[in-house]
Coordinates of N, CA and C in Angstrom, one line a residue:
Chain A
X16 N 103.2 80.5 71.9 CA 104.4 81.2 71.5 C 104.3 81.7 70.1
X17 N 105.5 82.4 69.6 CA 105.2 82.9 68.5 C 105.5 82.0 67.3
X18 N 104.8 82.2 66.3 CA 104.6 81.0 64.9 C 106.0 81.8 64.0
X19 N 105.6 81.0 62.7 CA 106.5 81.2 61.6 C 105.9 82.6 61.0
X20 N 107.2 83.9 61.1 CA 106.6 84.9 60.7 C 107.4 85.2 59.1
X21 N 107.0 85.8 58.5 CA 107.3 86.1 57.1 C 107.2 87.6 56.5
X22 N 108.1 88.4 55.9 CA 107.8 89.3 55.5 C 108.6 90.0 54.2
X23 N 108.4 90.5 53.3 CA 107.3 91.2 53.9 C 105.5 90.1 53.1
X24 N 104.5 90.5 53.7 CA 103.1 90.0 53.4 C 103.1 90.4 51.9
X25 N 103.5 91.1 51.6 CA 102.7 91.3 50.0 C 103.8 92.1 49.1
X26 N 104.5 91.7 47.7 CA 105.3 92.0 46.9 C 104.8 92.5 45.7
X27 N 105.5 93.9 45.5 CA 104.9 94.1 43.7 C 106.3 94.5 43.1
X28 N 106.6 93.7 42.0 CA 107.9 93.7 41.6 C 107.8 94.1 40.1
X29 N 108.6 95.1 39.2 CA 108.8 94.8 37.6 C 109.0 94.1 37.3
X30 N 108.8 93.4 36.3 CA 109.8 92.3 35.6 C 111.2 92.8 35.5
X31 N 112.4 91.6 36.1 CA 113.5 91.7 35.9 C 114.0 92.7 37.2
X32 N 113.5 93.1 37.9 CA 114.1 93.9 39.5 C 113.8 92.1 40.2
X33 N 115.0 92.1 41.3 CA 115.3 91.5 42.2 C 114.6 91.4 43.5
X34 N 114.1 90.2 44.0 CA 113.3 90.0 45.3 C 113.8 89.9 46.5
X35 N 113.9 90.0 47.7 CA 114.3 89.7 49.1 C 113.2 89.1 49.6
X36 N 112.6 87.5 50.5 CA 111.9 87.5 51.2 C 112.2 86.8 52.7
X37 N 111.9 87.3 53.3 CA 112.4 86.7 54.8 C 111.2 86.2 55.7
X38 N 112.0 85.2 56.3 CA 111.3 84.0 56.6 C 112.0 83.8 58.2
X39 N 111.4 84.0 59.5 CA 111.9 83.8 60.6 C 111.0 82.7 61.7
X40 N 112.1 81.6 61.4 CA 111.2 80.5 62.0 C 110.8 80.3 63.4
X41 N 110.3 79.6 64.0 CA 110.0 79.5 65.3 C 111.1 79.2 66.0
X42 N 111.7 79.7 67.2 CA 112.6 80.0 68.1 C 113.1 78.6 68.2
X43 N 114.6 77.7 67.8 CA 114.8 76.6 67.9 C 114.5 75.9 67.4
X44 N 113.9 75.9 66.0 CA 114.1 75.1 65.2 C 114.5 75.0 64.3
X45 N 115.3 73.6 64.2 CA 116.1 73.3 63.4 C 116.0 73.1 61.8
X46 N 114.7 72.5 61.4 CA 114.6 72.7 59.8 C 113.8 73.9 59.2
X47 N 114.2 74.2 58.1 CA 113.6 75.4 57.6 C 113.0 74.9 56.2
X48 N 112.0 75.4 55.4 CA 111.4 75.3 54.3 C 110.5 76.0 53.8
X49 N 111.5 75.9 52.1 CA 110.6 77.4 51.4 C 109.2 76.2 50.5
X50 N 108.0 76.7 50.2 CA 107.5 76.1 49.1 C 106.9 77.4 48.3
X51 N 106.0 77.3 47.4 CA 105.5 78.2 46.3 C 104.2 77.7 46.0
X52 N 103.7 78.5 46.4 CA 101.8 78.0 46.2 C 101.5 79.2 44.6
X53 N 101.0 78.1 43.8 CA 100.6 79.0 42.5 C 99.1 79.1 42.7
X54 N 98.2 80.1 42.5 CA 96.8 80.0 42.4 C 96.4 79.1 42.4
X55 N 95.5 78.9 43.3 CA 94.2 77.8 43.1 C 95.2 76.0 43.2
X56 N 96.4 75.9 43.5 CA 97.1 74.9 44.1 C 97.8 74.8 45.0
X57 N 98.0 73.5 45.2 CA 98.8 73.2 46.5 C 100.4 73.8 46.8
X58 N 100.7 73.9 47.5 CA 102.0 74.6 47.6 C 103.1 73.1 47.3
X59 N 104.5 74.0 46.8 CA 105.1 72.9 46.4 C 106.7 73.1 46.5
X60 N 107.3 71.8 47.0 CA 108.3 72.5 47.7 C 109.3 73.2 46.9
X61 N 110.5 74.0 47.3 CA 111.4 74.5 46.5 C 112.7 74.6 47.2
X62 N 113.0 74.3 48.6 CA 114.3 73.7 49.1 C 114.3 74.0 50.7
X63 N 115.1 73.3 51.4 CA 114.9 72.8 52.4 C 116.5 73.0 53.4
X64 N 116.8 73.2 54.6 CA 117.7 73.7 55.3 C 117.5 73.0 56.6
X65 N 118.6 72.2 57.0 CA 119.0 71.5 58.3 C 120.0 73.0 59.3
X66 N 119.3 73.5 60.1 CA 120.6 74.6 61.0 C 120.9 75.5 59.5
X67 N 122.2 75.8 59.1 CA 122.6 76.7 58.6 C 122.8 75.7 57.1
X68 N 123.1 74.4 56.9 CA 123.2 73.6 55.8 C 122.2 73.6 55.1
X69 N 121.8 74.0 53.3 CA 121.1 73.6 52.7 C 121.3 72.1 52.1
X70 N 120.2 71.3 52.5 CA 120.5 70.0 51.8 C 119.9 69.3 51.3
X71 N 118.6 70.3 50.5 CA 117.9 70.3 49.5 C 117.8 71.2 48.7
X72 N 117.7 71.4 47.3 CA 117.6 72.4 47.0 C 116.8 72.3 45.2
X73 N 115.9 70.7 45.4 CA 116.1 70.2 44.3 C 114.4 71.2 43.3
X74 N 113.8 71.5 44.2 CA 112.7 72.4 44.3 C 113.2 73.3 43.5
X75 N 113.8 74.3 43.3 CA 114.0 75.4 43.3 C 114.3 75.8 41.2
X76 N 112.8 76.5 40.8 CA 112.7 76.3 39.5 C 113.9 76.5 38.7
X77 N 114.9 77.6 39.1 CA 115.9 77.9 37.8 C 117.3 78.6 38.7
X78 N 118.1 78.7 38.2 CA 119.4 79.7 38.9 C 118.6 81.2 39.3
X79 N 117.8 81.7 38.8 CA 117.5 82.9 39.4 C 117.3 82.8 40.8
X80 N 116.8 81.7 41.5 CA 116.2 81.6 42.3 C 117.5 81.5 43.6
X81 N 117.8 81.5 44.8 CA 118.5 81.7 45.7 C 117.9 81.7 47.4
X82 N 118.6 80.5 48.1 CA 117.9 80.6 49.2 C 119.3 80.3 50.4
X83 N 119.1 81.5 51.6 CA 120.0 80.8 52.7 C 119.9 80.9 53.9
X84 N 120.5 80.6 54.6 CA 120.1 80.4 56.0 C 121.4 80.9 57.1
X85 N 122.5 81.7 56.7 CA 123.6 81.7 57.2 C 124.1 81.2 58.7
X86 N 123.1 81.8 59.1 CA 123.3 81.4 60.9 C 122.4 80.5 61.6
X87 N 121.7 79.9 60.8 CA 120.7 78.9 61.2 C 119.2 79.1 61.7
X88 N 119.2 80.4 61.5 CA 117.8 80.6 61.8 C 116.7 81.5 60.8
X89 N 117.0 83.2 60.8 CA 116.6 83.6 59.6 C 116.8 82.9 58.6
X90 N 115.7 83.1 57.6 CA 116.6 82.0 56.3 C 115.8 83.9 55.2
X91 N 116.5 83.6 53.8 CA 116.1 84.4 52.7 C 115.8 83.7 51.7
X92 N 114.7 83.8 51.0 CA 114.6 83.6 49.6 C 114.9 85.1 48.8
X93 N 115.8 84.9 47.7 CA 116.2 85.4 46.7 C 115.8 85.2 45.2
X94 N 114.9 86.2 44.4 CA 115.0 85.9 43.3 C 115.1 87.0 42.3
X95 N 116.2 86.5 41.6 CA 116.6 87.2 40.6 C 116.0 87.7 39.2
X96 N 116.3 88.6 38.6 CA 115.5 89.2 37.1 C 114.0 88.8 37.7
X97 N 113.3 89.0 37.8 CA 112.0 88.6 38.1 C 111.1 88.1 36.8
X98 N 110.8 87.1 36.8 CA 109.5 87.0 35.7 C 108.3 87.1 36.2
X99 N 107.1 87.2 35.3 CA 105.6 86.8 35.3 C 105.2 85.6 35.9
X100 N 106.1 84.3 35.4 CA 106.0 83.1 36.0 C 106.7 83.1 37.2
X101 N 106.7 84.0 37.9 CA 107.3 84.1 39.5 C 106.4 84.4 40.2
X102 N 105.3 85.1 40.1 CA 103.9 85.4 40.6 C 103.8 84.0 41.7
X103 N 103.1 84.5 42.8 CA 102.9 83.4 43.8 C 103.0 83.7 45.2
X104 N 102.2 82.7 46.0 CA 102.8 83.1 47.2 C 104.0 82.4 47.9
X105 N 104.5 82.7 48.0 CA 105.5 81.6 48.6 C 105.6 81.6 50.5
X106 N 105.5 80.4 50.7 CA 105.5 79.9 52.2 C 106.8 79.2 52.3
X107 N 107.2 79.7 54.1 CA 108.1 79.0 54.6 C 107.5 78.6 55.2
X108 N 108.5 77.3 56.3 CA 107.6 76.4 57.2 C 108.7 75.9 58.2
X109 N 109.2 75.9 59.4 CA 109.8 75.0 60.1 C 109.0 73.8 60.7
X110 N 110.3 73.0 61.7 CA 109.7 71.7 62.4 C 110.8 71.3 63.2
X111 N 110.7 71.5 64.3 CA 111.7 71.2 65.5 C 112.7 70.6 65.1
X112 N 112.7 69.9 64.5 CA 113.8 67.9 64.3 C 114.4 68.2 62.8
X113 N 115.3 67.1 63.3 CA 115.9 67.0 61.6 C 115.3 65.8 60.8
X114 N 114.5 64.8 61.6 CA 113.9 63.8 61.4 C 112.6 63.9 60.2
X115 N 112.0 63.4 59.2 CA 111.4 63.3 58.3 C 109.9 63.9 58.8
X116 N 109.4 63.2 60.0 CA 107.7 62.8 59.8 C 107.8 63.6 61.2
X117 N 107.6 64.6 60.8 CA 107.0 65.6 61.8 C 106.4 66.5 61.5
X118 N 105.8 67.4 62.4 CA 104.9 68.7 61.6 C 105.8 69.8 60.9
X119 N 105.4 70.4 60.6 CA 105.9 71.3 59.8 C 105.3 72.8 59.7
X120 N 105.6 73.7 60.4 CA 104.3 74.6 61.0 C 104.8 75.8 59.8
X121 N 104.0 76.3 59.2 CA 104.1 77.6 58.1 C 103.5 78.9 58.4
X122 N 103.9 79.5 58.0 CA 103.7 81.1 58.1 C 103.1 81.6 56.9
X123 N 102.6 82.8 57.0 CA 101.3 83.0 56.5 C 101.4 83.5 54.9
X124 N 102.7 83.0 54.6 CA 103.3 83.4 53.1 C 103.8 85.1 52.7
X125 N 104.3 85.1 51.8 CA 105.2 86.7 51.0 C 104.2 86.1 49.6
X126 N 103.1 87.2 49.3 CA 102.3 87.0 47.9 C 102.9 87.9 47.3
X127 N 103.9 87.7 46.2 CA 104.6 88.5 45.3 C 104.0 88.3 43.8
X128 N 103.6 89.5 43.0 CA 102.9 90.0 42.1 C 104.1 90.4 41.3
X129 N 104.5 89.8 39.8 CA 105.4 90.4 39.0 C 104.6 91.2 37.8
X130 N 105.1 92.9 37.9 CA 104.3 93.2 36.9 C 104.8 92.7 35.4
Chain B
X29 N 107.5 59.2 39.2 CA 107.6 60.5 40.3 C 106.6 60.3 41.4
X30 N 106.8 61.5 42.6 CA 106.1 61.5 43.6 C 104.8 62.6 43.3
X31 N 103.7 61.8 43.8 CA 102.4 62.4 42.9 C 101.4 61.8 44.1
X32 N 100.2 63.0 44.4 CA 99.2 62.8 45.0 C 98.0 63.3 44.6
X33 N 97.2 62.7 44.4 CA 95.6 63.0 43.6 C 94.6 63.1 44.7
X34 N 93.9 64.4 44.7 CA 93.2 64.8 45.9 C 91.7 64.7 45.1
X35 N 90.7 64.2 46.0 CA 89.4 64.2 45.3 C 88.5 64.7 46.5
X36 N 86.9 65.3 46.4 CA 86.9 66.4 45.3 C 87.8 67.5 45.4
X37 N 87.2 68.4 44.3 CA 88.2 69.6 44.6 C 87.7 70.6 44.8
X38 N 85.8 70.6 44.9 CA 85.0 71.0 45.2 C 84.2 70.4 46.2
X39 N 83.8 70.6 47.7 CA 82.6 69.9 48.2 C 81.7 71.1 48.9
X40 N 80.3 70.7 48.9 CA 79.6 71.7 49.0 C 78.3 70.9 50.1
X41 N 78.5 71.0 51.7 CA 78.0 70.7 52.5 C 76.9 71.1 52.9
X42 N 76.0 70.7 53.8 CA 74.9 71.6 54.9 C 75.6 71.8 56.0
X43 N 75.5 72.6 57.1 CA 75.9 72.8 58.4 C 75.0 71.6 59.4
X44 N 76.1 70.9 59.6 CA 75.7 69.4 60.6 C 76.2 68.5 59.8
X45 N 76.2 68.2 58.6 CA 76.9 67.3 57.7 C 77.7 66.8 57.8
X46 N 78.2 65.4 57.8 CA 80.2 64.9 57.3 C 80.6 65.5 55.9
X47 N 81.3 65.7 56.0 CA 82.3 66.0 54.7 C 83.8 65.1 54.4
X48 N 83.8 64.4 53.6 CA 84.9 63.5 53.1 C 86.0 63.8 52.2
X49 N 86.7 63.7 52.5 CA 87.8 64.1 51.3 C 89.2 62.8 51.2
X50 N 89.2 62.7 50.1 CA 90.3 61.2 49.3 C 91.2 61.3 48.7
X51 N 92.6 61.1 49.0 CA 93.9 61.4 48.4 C 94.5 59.7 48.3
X52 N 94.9 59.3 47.1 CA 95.7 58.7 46.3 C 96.9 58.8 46.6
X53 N 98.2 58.6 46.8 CA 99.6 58.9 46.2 C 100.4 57.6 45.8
X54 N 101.4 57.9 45.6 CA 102.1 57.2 44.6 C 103.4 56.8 45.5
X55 N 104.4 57.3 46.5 CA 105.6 57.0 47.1 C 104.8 55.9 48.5
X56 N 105.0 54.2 47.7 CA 104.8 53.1 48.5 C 105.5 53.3 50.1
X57 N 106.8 54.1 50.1 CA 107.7 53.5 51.0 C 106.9 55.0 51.9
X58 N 106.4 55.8 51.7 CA 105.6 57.2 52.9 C 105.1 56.9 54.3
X59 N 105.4 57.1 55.2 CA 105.0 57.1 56.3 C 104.3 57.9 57.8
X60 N 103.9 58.9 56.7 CA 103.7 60.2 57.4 C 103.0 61.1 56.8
X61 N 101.6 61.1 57.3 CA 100.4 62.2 56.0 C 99.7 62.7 57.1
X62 N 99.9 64.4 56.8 CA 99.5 65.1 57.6 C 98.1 65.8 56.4
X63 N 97.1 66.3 56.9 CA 96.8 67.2 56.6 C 96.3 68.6 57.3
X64 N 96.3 69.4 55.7 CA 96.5 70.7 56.4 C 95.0 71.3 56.0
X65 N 94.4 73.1 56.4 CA 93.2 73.4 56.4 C 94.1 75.2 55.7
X66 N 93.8 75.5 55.0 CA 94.1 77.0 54.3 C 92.7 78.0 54.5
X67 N 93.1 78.9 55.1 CA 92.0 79.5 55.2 C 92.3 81.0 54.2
X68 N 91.3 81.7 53.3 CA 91.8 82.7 52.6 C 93.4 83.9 53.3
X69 N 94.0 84.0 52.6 CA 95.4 84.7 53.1 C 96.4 84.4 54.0
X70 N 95.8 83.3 53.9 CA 96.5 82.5 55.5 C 97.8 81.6 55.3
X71 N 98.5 80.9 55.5 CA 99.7 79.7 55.6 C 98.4 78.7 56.1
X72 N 99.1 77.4 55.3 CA 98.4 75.9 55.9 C 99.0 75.7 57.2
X73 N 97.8 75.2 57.8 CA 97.7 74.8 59.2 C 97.3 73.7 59.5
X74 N 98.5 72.7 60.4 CA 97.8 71.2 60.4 C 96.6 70.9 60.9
X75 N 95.7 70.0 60.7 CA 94.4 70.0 61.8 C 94.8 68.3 62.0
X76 N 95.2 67.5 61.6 CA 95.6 66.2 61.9 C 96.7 65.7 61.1
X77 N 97.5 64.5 61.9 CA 98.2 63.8 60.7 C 98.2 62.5 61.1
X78 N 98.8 61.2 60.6 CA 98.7 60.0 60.9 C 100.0 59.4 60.1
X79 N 100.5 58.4 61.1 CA 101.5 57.7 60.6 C 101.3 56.4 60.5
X80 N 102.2 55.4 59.4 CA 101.5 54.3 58.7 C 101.6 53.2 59.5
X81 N 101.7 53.5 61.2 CA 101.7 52.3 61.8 C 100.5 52.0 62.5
X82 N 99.4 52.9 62.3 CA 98.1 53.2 62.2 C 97.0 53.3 61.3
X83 N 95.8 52.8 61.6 CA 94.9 52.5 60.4 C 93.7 53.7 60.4
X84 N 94.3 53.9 61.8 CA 93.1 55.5 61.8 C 93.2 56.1 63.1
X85 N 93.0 57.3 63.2 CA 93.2 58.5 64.6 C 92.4 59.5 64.2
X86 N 91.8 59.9 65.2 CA 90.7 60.6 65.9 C 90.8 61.6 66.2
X87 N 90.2 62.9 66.5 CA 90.0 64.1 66.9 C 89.4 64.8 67.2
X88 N 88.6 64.8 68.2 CA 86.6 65.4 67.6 C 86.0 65.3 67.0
X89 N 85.8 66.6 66.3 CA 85.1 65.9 65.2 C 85.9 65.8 63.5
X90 N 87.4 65.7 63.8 CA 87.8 65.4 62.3 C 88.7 63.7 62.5
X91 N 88.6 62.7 61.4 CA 89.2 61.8 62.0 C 89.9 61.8 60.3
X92 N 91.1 60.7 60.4 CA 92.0 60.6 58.8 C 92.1 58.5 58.9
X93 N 91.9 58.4 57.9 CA 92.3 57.1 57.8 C 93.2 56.7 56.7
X94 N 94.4 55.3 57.3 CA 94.9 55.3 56.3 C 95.0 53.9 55.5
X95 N 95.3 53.8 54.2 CA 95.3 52.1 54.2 C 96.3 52.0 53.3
X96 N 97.5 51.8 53.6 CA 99.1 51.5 52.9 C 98.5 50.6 51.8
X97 N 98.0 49.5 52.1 CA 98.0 48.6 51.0 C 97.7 49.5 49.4
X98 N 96.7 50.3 49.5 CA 96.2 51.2 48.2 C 96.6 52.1 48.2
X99 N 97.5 52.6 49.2 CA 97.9 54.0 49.0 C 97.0 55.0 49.0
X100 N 95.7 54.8 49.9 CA 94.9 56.0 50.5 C 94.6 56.3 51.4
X101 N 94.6 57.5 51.6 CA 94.2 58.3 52.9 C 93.1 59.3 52.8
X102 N 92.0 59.5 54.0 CA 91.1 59.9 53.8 C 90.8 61.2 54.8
X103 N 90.0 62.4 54.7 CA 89.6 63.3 56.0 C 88.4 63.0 55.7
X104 N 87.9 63.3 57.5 CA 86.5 62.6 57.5 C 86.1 63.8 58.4
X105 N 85.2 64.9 58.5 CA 84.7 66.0 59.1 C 83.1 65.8 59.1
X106 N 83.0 65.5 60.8 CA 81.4 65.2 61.3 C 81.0 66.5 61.7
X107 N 79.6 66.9 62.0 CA 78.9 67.8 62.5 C 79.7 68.6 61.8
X108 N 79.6 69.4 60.4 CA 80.3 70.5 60.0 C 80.5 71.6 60.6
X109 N 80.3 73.0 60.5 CA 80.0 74.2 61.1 C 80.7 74.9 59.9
X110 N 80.1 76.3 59.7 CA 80.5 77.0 59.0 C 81.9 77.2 59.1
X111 N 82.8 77.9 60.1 CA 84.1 77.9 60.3 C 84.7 76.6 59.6
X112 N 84.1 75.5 59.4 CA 84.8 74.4 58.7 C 85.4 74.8 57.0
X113 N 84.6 76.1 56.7 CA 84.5 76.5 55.3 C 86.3 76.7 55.2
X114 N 86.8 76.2 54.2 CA 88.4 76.6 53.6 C 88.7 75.7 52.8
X115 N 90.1 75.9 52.3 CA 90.5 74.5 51.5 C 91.4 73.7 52.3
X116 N 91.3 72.5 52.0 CA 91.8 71.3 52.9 C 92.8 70.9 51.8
X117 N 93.9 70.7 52.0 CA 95.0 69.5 51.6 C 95.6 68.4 52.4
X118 N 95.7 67.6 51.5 CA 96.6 66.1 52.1 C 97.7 66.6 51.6
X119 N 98.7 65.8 52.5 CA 100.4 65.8 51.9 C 101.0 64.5 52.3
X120 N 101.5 64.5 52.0 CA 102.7 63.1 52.5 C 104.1 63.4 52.4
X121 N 105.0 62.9 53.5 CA 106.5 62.7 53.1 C 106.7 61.7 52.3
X122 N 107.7 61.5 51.2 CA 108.3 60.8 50.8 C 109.7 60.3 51.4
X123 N 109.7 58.8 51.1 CA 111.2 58.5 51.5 C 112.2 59.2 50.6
X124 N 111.7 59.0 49.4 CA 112.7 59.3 48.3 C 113.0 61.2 48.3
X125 N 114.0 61.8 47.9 CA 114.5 63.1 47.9 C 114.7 63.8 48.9
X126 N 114.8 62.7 50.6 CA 116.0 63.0 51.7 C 114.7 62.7 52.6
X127 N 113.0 62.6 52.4 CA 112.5 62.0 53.3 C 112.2 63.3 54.3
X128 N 112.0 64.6 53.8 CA 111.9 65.4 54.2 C 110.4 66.5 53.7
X129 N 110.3 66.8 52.6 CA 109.8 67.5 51.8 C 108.2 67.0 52.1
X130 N 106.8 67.5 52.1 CA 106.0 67.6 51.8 C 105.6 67.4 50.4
X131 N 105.0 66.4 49.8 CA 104.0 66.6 48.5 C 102.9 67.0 48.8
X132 N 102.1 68.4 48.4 CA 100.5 68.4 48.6 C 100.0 67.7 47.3
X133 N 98.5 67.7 47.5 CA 97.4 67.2 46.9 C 97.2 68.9 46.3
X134 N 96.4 68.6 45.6 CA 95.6 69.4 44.9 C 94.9 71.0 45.9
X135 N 93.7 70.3 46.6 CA 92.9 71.0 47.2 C 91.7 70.2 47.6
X136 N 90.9 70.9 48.3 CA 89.5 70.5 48.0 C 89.1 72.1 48.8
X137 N 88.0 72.5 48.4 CA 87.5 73.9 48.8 C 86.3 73.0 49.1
X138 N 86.4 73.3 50.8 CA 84.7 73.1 51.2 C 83.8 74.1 51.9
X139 N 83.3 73.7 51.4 CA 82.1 75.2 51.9 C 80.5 74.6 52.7
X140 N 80.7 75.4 53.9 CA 80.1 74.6 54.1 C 78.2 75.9 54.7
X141 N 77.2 75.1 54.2 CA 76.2 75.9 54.3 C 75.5 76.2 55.4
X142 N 74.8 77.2 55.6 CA 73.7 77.1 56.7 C 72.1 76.6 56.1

């Protein structure tokens, strides 16, 4: 079936213009999650969504940043004024359950470039 | 804090080789370490995980072992093949910060030769 799709694939932003990225998880499932992979590291998380409730959010570097899920499935990452240190790819990920220790299946990231 | 130390971060194989890779972490109470395989442009993809009611699980040719007591977990990749070439990460859940979230490791880029 179909995986965790993400779009758009590739972002070129000015500094200080505003981001949209969208993240559409696998059909029925219930958790959602953004992380931020910086070059040459591990991706890292930046907040997390049960259905339509965010109930993490401790990830998420500064108030510019903005994530939601209204209706429980699409989810958005939002980021505001854009910086340099925003550069990255950022991955979502679902996982059927609301339960901790399960997989967590990711899509193929939004690599956003701040000029 | 919640912290995981991936070792190497470099490995550099022959084709037929094992290749090993060694993660550390720090959240005692974790129960759940998956790792994942990144291939260039790609999203991480699980190739195995293991929970800590087990001391080790199998897969062909990749196996993970784990040992609570030290807090390490290991990937073990027999008969390499080229296609093995990418970067590998460990992760772990933590109990602490809802028991949800992935911590990665670092990396390791393995490459593997003909």
């Amino acid at each position: 079936g179909a995986g965790v799709s993400q779009s758009p694939r590739y972002k070129v932003a000015k500094r200080g213009q505003d981001v949209a990225l969208r993240c559409d998880p696998i059909s029925g499932h219930v958790s959602l999650f953004w992380y931020q992979q910086a070059l040459g590291q591990g991706p890292e998380f930046l907040t997390y969504f049960q259905n339509e409730a965010q109930l993490d959010k401790s990830g998420l570097p500064s108030d510019r940043f903005f994530a939601e899920r209204p209706e429980g499935s699409v989810s958005t990452l939002k980021i505001q004024r854009t910086q340099q240190e925003d550069s990255a790819v950022y991955l979502c990920a679902s996982s059927q359950y609301r339960t901790g220790e399960e997989t967590q299946y990711f899509g193929p990231g939004t690599r956003l470039l701040v000029l | 804090g919640e912290n995981v130390e991936q070792h190497p971060s470099t490995l550099s194989v022959q084709e037929g080789d094992s290749a090993v890779i060694k993660c550390t972490y720090s959240d005692s109470a974790s129960n759940y370490f998956p790792w994942y395989k990144q291939e260039l442009g790609k999203g991480p993809q699980l190739i195995i995980d293991i929970r800590s009611n087990v001391g080790e699980k199998k897969d062909q040719r990749i196996a993970v072992t784990l040992n609570k007591t030290a807090k390490h977990f290991s990937l073990h990749i027999t008969e390499t093949q080229p296609e093995d070439s990418a970067v590998y990460f460990c992760a772990y859940i933590g109990v602490t910060g809802g028991g949800n979230k992935l911590t990665f490791g670092t990396g390791t880029q393995l490459k593997v030769e003909l």
